[in-house]
CSV table of N, CA and C in Angstrom, one decimal:
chain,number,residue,atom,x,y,z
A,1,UNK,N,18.2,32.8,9.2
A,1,UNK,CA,16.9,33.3,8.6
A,1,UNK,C,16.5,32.3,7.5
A,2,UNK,N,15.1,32.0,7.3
A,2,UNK,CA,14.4,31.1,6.2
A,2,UNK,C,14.0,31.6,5.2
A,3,UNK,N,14.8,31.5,4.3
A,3,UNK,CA,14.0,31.9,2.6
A,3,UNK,C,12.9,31.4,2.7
A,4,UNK,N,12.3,32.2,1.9
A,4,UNK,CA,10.8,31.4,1.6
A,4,UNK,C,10.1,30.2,1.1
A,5,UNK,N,11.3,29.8,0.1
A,5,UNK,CA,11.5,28.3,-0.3
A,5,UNK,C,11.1,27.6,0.8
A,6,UNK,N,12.2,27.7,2.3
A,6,UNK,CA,12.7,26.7,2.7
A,6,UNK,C,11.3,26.8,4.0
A,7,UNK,N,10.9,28.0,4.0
A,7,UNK,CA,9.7,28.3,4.7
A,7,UNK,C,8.2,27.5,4.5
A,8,UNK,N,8.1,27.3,3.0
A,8,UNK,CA,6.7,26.8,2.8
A,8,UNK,C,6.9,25.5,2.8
A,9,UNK,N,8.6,24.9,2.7
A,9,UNK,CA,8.6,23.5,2.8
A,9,UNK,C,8.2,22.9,4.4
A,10,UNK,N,8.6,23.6,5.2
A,10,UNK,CA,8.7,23.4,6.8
A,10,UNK,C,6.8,23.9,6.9
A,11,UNK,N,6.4,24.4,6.5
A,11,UNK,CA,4.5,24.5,6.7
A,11,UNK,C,3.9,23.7,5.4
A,12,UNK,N,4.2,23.6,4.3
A,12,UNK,CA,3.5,22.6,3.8
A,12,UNK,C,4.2,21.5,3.2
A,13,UNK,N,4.9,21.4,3.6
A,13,UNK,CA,5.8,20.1,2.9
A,13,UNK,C,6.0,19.8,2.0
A,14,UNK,N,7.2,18.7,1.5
A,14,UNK,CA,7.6,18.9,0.0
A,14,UNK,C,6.3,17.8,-1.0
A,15,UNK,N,6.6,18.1,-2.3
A,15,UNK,CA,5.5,18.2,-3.4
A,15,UNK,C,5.6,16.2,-2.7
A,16,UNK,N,6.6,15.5,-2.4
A,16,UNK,CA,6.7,14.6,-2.0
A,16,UNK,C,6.0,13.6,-0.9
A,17,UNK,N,5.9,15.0,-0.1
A,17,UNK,CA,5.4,14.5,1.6
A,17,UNK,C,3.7,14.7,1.5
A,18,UNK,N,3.9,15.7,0.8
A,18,UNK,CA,2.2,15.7,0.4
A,18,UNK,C,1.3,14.4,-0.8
A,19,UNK,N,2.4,14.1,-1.6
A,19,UNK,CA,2.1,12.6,-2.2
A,19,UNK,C,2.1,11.7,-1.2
A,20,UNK,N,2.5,11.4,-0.3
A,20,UNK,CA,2.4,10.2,0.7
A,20,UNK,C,1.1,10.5,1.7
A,21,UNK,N,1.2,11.5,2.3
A,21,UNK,CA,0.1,12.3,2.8
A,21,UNK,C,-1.4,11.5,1.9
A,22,UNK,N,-1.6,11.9,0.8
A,22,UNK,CA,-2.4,11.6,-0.2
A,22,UNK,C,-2.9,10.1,0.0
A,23,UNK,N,-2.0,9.1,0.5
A,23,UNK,CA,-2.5,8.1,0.1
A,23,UNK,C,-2.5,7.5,1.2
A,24,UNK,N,-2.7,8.1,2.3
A,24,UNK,CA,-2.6,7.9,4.2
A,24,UNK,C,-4.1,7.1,4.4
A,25,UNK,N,-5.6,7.7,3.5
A,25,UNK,CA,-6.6,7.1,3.8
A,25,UNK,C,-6.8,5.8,3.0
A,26,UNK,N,-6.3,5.3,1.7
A,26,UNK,CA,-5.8,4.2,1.6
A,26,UNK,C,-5.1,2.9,2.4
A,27,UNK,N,-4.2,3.6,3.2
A,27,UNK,CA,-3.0,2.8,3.7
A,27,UNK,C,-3.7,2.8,4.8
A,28,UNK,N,-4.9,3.5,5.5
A,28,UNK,CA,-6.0,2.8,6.5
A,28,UNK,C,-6.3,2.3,6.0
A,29,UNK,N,-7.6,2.4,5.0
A,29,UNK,CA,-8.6,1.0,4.9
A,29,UNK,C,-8.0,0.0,4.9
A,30,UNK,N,-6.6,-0.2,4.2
A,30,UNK,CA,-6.1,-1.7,4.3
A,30,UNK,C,-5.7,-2.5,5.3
A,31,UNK,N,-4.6,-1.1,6.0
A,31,UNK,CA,-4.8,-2.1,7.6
A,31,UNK,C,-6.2,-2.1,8.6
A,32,UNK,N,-7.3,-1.5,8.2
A,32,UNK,CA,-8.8,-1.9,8.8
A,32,UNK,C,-9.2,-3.0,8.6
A,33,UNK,N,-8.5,-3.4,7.2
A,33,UNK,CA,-9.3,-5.2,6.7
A,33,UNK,C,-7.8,-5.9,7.4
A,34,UNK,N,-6.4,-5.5,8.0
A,34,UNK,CA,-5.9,-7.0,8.4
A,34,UNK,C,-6.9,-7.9,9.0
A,35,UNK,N,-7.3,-7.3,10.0
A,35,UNK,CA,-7.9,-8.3,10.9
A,35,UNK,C,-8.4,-9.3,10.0
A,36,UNK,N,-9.7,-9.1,9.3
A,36,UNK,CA,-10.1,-10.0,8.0
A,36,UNK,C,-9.6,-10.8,7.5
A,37,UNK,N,-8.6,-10.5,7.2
A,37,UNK,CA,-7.5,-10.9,6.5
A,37,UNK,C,-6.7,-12.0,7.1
A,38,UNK,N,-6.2,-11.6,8.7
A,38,UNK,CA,-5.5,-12.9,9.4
A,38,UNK,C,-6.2,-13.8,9.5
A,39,UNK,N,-7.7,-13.5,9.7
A,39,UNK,CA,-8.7,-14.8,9.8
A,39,UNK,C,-8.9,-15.9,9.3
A,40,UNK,N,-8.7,-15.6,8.0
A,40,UNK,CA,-8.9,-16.5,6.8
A,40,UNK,C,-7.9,-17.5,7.0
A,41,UNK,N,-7.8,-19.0,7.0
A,41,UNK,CA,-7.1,-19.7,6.7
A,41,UNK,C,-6.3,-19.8,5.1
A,42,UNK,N,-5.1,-20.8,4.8
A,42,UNK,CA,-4.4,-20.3,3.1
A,42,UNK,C,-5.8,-21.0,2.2
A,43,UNK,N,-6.5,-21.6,2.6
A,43,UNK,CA,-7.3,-21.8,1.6
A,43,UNK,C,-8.4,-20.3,1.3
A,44,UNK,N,-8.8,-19.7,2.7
A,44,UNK,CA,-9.2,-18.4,2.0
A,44,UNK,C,-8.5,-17.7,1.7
A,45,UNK,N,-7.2,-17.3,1.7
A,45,UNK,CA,-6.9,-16.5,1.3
A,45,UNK,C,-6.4,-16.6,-0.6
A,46,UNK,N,-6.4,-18.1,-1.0
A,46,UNK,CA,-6.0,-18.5,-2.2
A,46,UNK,C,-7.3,-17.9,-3.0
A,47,UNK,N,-8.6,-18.3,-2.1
A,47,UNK,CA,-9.9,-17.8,-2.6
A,47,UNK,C,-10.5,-16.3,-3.2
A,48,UNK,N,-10.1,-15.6,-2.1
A,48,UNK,CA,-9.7,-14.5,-2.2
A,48,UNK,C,-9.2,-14.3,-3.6
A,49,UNK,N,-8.3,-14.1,-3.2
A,49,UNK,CA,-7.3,-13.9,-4.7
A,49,UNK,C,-8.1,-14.4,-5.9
A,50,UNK,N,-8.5,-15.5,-5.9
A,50,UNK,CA,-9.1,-15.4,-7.1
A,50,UNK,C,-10.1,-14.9,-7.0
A,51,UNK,N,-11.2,-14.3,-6.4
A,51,UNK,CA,-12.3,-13.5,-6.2
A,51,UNK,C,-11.8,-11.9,-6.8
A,52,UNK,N,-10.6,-11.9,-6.7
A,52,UNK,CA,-10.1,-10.6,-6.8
A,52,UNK,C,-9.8,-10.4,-8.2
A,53,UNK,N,-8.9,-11.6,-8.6
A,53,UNK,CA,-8.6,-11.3,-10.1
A,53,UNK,C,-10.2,-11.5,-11.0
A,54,UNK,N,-10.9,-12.3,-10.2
A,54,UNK,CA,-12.5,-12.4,-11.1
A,54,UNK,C,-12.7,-10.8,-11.5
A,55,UNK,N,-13.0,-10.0,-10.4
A,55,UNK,CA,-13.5,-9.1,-10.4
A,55,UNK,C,-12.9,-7.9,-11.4
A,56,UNK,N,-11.3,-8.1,-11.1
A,56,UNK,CA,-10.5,-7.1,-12.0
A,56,UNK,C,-10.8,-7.7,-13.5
A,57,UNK,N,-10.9,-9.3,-13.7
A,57,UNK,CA,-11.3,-9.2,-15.3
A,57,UNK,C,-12.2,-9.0,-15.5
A,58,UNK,N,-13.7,-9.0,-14.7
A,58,UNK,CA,-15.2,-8.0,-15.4
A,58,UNK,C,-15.0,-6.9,-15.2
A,59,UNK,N,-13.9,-6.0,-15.0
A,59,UNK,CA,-13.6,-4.9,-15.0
A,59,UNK,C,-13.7,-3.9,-13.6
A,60,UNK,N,-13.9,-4.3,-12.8
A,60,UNK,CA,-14.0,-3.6,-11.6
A,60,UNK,C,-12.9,-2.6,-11.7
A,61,UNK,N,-13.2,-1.5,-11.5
A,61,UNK,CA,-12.3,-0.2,-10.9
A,61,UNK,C,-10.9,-0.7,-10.3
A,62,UNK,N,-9.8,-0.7,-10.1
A,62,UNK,CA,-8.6,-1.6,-9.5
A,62,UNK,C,-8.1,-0.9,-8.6
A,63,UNK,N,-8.4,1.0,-8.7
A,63,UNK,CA,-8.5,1.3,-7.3
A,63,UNK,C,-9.4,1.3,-6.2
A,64,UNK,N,-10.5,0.6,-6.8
A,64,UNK,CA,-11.4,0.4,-5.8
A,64,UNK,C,-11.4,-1.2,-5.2
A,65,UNK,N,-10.8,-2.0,-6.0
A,65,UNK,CA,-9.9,-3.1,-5.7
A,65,UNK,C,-8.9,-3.0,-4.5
A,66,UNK,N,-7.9,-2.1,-5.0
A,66,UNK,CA,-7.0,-1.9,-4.3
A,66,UNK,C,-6.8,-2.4,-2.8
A,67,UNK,N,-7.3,-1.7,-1.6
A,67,UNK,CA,-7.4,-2.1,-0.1
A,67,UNK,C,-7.5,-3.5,0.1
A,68,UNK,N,-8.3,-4.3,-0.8
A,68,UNK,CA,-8.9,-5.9,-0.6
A,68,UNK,C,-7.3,-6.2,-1.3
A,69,UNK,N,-6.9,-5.9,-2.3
A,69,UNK,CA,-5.7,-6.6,-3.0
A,69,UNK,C,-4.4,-6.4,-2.2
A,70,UNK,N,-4.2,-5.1,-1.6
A,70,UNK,CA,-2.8,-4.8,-0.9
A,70,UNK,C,-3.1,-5.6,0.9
A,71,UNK,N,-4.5,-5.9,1.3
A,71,UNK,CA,-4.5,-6.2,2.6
A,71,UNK,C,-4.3,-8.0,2.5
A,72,UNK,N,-4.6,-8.1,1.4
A,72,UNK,CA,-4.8,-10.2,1.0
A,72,UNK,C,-3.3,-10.2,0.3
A,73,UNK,N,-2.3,-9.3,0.1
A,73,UNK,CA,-1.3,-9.4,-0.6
A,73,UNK,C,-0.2,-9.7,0.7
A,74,UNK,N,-1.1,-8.3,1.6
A,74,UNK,CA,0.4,-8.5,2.9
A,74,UNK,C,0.3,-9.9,3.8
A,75,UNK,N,-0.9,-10.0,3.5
A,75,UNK,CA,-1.3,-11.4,4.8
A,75,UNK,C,-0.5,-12.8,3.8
A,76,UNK,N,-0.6,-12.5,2.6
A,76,UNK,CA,0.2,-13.9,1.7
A,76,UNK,C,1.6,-13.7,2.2
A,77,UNK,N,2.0,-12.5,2.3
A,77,UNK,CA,3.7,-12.5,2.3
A,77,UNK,C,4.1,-12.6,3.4
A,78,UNK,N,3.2,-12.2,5.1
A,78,UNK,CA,3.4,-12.8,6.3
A,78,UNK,C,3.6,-13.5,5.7
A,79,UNK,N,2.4,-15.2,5.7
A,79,UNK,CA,2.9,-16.2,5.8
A,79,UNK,C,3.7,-16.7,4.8
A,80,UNK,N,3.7,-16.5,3.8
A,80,UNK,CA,5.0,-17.6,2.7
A,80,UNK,C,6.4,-16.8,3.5
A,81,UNK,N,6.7,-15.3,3.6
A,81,UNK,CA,8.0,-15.2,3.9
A,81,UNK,C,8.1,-14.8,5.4
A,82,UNK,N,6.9,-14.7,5.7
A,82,UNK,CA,7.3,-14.1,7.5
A,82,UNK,C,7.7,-12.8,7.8
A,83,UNK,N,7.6,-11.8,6.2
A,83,UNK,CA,7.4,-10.6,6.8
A,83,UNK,C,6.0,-10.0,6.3
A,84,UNK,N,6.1,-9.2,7.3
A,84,UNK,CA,4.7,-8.1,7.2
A,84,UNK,C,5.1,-6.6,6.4
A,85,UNK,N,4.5,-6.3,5.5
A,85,UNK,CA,4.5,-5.3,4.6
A,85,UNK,C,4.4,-4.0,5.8
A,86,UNK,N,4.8,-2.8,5.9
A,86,UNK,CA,5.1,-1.7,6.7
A,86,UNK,C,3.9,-0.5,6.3
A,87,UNK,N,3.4,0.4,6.7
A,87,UNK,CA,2.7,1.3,5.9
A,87,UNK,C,3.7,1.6,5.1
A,88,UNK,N,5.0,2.3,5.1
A,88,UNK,CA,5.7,2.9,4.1
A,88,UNK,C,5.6,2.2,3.1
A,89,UNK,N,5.8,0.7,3.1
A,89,UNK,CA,6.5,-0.5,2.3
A,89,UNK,C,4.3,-0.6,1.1
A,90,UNK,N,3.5,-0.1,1.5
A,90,UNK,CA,2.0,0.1,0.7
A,90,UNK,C,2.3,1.2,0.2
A,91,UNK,N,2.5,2.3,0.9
A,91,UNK,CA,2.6,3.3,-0.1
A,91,UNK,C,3.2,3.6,-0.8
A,92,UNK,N,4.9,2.7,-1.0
A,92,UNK,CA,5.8,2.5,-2.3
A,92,UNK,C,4.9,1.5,-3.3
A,93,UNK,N,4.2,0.8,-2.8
A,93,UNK,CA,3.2,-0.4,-3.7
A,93,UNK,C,2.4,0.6,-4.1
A,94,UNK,N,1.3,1.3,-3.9
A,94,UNK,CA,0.3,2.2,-4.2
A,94,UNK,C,1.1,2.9,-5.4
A,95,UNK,N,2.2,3.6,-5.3
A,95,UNK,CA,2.6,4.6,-5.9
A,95,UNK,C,3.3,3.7,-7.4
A,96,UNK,N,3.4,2.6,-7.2
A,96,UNK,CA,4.2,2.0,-8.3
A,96,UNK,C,3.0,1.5,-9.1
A,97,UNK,N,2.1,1.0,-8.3
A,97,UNK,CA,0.2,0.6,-8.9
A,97,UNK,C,-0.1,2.0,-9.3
A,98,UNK,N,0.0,3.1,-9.2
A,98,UNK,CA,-0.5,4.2,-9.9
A,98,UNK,C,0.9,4.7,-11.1
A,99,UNK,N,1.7,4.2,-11.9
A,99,UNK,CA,2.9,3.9,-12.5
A,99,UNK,C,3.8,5.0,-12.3
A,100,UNK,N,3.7,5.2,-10.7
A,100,UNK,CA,5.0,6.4,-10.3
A,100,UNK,C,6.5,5.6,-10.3
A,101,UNK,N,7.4,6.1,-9.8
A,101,UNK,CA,8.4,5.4,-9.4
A,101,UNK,C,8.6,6.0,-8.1
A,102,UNK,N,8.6,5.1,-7.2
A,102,UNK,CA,9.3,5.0,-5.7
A,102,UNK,C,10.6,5.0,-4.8
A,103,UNK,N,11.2,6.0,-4.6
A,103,UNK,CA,12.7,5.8,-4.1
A,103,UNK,C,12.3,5.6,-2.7
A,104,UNK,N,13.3,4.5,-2.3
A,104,UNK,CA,13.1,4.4,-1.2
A,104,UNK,C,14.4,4.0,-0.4
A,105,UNK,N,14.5,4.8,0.5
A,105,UNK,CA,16.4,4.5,1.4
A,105,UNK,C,16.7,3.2,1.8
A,106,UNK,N,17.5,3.0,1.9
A,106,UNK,CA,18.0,1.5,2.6
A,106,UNK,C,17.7,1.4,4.1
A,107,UNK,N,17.0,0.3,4.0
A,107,UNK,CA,16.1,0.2,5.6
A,107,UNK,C,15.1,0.2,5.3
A,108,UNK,N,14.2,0.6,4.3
A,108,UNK,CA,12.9,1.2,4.1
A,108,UNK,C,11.9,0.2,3.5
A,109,UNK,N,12.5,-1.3,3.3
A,109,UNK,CA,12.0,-2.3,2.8
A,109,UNK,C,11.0,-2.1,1.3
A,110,UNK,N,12.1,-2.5,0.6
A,110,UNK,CA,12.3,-2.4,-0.6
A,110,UNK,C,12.1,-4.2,-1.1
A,111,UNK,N,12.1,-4.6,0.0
A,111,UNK,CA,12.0,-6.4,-0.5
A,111,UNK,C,10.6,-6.4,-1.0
A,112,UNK,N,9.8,-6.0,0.2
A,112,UNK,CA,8.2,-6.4,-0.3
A,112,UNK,C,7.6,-5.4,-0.9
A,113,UNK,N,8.1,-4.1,-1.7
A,113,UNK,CA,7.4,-3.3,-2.5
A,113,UNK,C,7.8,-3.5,-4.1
C-alpha cells in the first residue's frame, strides 16, 4: 500500500524532477539553435562569443543570453574536446548559472558541466 508521501511523488514528482522539468523549454531553444551553431566555422564561432560577452557587458538580461551562450558553448567543446554536452549535462549548467548546486551520478557527465 502507498502512503501518501510516496503517492504524490509517483503523480507529481519530486521537488527535484519538477526543477528539471522547469528548465526542459530552455534545454530546447538551445538544441533549436545547434544547427546554427554547427554552421559556423571556429572563426564564427570565436565571433560569436565575443558578440555574446559584448552584449552581457551593456547589460543584456543573461537569461535571455543564455540559449545563444549554452548552444555556442556546446559547439566550442565538440570541437576543442570532441564531446557534445547531453541535455542532462545543460541542465546541470543552467542550474549552476542560476547559483544552485547540481548533483549529478557517475555516468552523468560531470566533465562538461
Amino acid at each position: 500500500m502507498l502512503g501518501i508521501g510516496t503517492l504524490a511523488k509517483k503523480v507529481f514528482g519530486t521537488p527535484n524532477d519538477r526543477l528539471v522539468k522547469s528548465v526542459r523549454p530552455l534545454v530546447q531553444k538551445i538544441n533549436d539553435l545547434e544547427p546554427e551553431f554547427e554552421a559556423l566555422d571556429d572563426a564564427g564561432i570565436k565571433a560569436r562569443t565575443a558578440e555574446l560577452q559584448q552584449r552581457a557587458r551593456a547589460g543584456e538580461d543573461l537569461d535571455k543570453l543564455l540559449p545563444e551562450a549554452f548552444a555556442n558553448c556546446r559547439e566550442a567543446a565538440r570541437r576543442a574536446l570532441g564531446l557534445r554536452a547531453f541535455d542532462m549535462q545543460l541542465v546541470g549548467g543552467i542550474f549552476l548559472h542560476r547559483g544552485n548546486i547540481a548533483e549529478m551520478k557517475t555516468g552523468e557527465g560531470k566533465t562538461l558541466v
